[in-house]
Amino acid sequence: MNMEKKALEALLSIAESIYDQLKNGEIPEVKISTRTKYNIEFNEESEVWVYGDRTSTRTAKTLKGAYMMLRMAYVMGFIKDQLRINKSSTLRELYYISENWGPAKFDDQSDSDRLIEDLEILTAFQREHFHIRPEEDGATVIGPVRIREETRRGVREIHCQDDVGEGGYQIPVNVDKLEFVDHDAKFVIAIETGGMRDRLVENGFDEKFNAIIVHLKGQPARSTRRLLKRLNTELDLPVVVFTDGDPWSYRIYASVAYGSIKSAHLSEYLATPSAMFVGIRPTDIVKYKLPSDKLTEQDIKALNAILTDPRFDTDFWKAEVKLQLDLKKKSEQQALAKYGLDYVTDVYLPERLTELGVLKA
Amino acid sequence: MSSEHKEISIAEFFEKNKHILGYSNPSKALITCVREAVDNSLDACEEAGILPDILVKITRVSENTFRIVVEDNGPGIDREHVPRVFGKLLYGSRFHAIKQSRGQQGIGISSAVLYAQITTGKPAVVTSKVEGGKAYRFEIMIDTKKNEPEILREEDVEWYSPHGTRIELEVRGSYVRERKQSVLEYLKETSVVNPHAKITFISPDGEVFEFDRVSDVPPEPPKEIKPHPHGIEIGTLMAMLKTTKARDLKNFLKGEFVRVGDKISEEILQKAGLSPDLSPSSLTREDAEKLVNAFRETDLLPPPIDCLSPIGSQLIMKSLMQEYSPEFVYAVTRKPKVHSGHPFLVEAGIAYGGSLREDKVSVLRFANKIPLLYQQSGCALTQAIVSVNWKNYGLQQSKNELPVAPMVILVHVASTNVPYVSESKEAVSTVPEIIDEAKLALQECGRKLKEYLDRKVSIQKKKKKEEELMKILPLLAEKISEVVEKEKVDPEKVIARIMGKVYISRAVNGNKAVVEISNFSNSRKRLRIYEMCDGGINGNRTAKWDVEVNPGETERIEYEFSGKHVNSRPLVEGIEKELVAGAEVVNYEYGEEGT
């Protein structure tokens, strides 16, 4: 509760600053870190990408800035009331609640989500401290690890292989309420698509290789990334990321390993700098002669954007992205099924994981 | 030769072919008669450097007969010239002169006299007076067989005017009102391109229309030039060869043409294979043809251009402004160019919006400052307008049509030889050089229009944004006060700062008060502040202070008072209400000295 109190204080100090500026006849403004790839820098100590020194000023002189501050005032008021009566709400609920706010109403949930992120950056607290939750995204874990979770119906201990069905254990919103009891795992494999995650589970990959299989479900939620980070740092398990072979999937890997641009203020809390990329690499498309699709114009744009993204400024990524632009092709994880359903677990992954040093030859 | 063939005089020919000269129907005939007289007046004034003051009066004689009076303050005409100027076709001072003038062929006014004579049988009555001379009056008809003037009466008269000419004609015609093709429209358009002219028109209904001058400077009279070899036709050349005083061909070329010197004349003659020593009058038709071909093959400087007299972009804009009260006006005068040896230049102007409301573009076409009222679609100037892509400039337009906008488009071509479609001077032929120039001029106008329209849109957008901001900021102030649980904050000063106003506030502490005047505008302000207290301020019930505040600065007035303020907010004088926030604007005695 103490954290919540501090978070609320930080929040109200922003409100005070706007109030004081208005009172002094100054045009209110709020300075906030610029949230683009040009304003993230590598933090040597934590080995993740965080926001740099660049800030943008939102001023009430402009209509956009005035609306942002008005909405911010409403959201701060809402959070204050919610914390006072010890309730919580989801990002989506917040968006719907704004329906009653007249001109301060949000046009789109992405706007209200973004404003909550702004408040996180301004206060250096997390939305959980404001009692704002994301939607359950249903990402799951399966593997030889026993966890202890505080639920509304008391404390539960769950073994993520023995006590769960094929669907696995569902990652809760607040991962920090979990405790790892014990485990037999050698590594963690985070997988982009549901189809591939199910393939590995059906083929018994977790049992055979003592792997913890985490489903990313596309761009992973904060809770999923936080879980990976905790498995990595607390249990000292290597983390590998297995995605499709296209620019959007590389960004998924980047947000796990380096931190995302949108929430770089939380990189130190969410990113797993040691996470390794398994594939599908453009090299794999050639090496394994994978069935592929042609790159679309957006793909090419995204690949070129990656070339200027500081997070991807490594020899490995430059070479892979350039190769892909030459090939003009992309492949999905499940393209490996060309060689049979067991190929991925019997051949591809053992080969790649040995190369990465996760499996010993 | 058949005995039925006989020579017909020019006058007889025109009698039978009235339409060629613009008399094809009664309403057009009336306009043409007025036009010929007014054009002559304008030309005469221009040559003499006089600011024209022209009276046009039309009275109805019978249902389809009208009496036209056109009176000017021009230089007047020498007595011996009058009969032939008005009573002989193809007589004129300008026929062989190469310069820009309204009349060119010397048939204009005499054709009107002839038309009057044919339709009513009445002679033309001409009164004229040259400066320092006596006024005289002629009654003239044309002997159509001989194409010679017939003087019915000649007398000295008293005339109040120091100099000028007056012509009266009685013609069959029809008077139309307020149509694109009418005497009124013709005079209106004439006034637009002759900003130095004052024209008064009294209509058959007794209405008086005055078109005042916008400029007091008479246009520079155009200079005469000799023909340019590239613009000469074989017939003209042969006539020139016959009448020249030059002894030999070389001197003929040097003396009778522009841009021909020793070297060039030798070059031409060499190309033509003719000896420089030949006598000009000895040349045959074949020789003349060789000469014309040699002209074409020789590179020559274009003709000099001071023979042209443009209206000028500034005057076009002024005239359009005066005539149409638009919200935007622009005009451009292009540099002179040459079409088949004749110098020409194009001017274009547009007037947009304002009093022009109808979404129909009016086209004003002019050639040598004469309005062209007929054959709009067949005219090169119209073709230039429709060939411009007005969509680029933010207007609607269907392919090959005029744009749709509340707009007037003016195009003027000035030339020593305007290539008219016909003798009646109703439209300009589609000469590519002219169309190109007109297009370039119009495109420049279009670009300026677009700049204006874009600016207008962005100002409107900005205004809308500001209005919205003014609604949002009080909401922000209210909500933020609620969140921090403090006294409601007044956003007025912030709004004043954003809007660039003067913000005036009063803070009270016990019996002391401070009035602050913050100037957020970008100009220095002089104001008078009043405060009133029932217990008095410095011994008076009302106190006043004169203050000057520089942009971006704040002035403070401190005073002690007793009792209560009578005025809830400070009172201010010497500034517009829209420019102040936080105080009431009053109007006592300050003001005149304040601004």
PDB file of N, CA and C in Angstrom, chain B residues 46-49 218-223 306 309:
ATOM      1  N   GLU B  46      -5.503  59.457 -75.862  1.00  0.00           N
ATOM      2  CA  GLU B  46      -4.252  58.809 -75.515  1.00  0.00           C
ATOM      3  C   GLU B  46      -3.094  59.434 -76.292  1.00  0.00           C
ATOM      4  N   GLU B  47      -3.318  59.655 -77.599  1.00  0.00           N
ATOM      5  CA  GLU B  47      -2.257  60.245 -78.422  1.00  0.00           C
ATOM      6  C   GLU B  47      -1.918  61.648 -77.959  1.00  0.00           C
ATOM      7  N   ALA B  48      -2.940  62.379 -77.474  1.00  0.00           N
ATOM      8  CA  ALA B  48      -2.701  63.758 -77.066  1.00  0.00           C
ATOM      9  C   ALA B  48      -2.327  63.866 -75.595  1.00  0.00           C
ATOM     10  N   GLY B  49      -2.282  62.724 -74.897  1.00  0.00           N
ATOM     11  CA  GLY B  49      -1.922  62.757 -73.482  1.00  0.00           C
ATOM     12  C   GLY B  49      -2.967  63.435 -72.614  1.00  0.00           C
ATOM     13  N   PRO B 218      -2.255  59.658 -67.440  1.00  0.00           N
ATOM     14  CA  PRO B 218      -2.595  59.098 -68.750  1.00  0.00           C
ATOM     15  C   PRO B 218      -1.521  58.084 -69.154  1.00  0.00           C
ATOM     16  N   PRO B 219      -1.927  57.001 -69.814  1.00  0.00           N
ATOM     17  CA  PRO B 219      -0.926  56.019 -70.202  1.00  0.00           C
ATOM     18  C   PRO B 219       0.072  56.634 -71.181  1.00  0.00           C
ATOM     19  N   GLU B 220       1.274  56.132 -71.132  1.00  0.00           N
ATOM     20  CA  GLU B 220       2.313  56.555 -72.067  1.00  0.00           C
ATOM     21  C   GLU B 220       1.801  56.290 -73.474  1.00  0.00           C
ATOM     22  N   PRO B 221       1.748  57.307 -74.351  1.00  0.00           N
ATOM     23  CA  PRO B 221       1.234  57.013 -75.700  1.00  0.00           C
ATOM     24  C   PRO B 221       2.172  56.048 -76.411  1.00  0.00           C
ATOM     25  N   PRO B 222       1.629  55.028 -77.039  1.00  0.00           N
ATOM     26  CA  PRO B 222       2.483  54.058 -77.705  1.00  0.00           C
ATOM     27  C   PRO B 222       3.250  54.710 -78.842  1.00  0.00           C
ATOM     28  N   LYS B 223       4.494  54.262 -79.078  1.00  0.00           N
ATOM     29  CA  LYS B 223       5.303  54.837 -80.144  1.00  0.00           C
ATOM     30  C   LYS B 223       5.021  54.093 -81.447  1.00  0.00           C
ATOM     31  N   ASP B 306       8.535  49.224 -77.316  1.00  0.00           N
ATOM     32  CA  ASP B 306       7.937  50.406 -76.693  1.00  0.00           C
ATOM     33  C   ASP B 306       6.748  50.927 -77.491  1.00  0.00           C
ATOM     34  N   SER B 309       1.444  49.555 -75.274  1.00  0.00           N
ATOM     35  CA  SER B 309       1.022  50.299 -74.101  1.00  0.00           C
ATOM     36  C   SER B 309       0.148  49.407 -73.232  1.00  0.00           C
TER      37      SER B 309
END
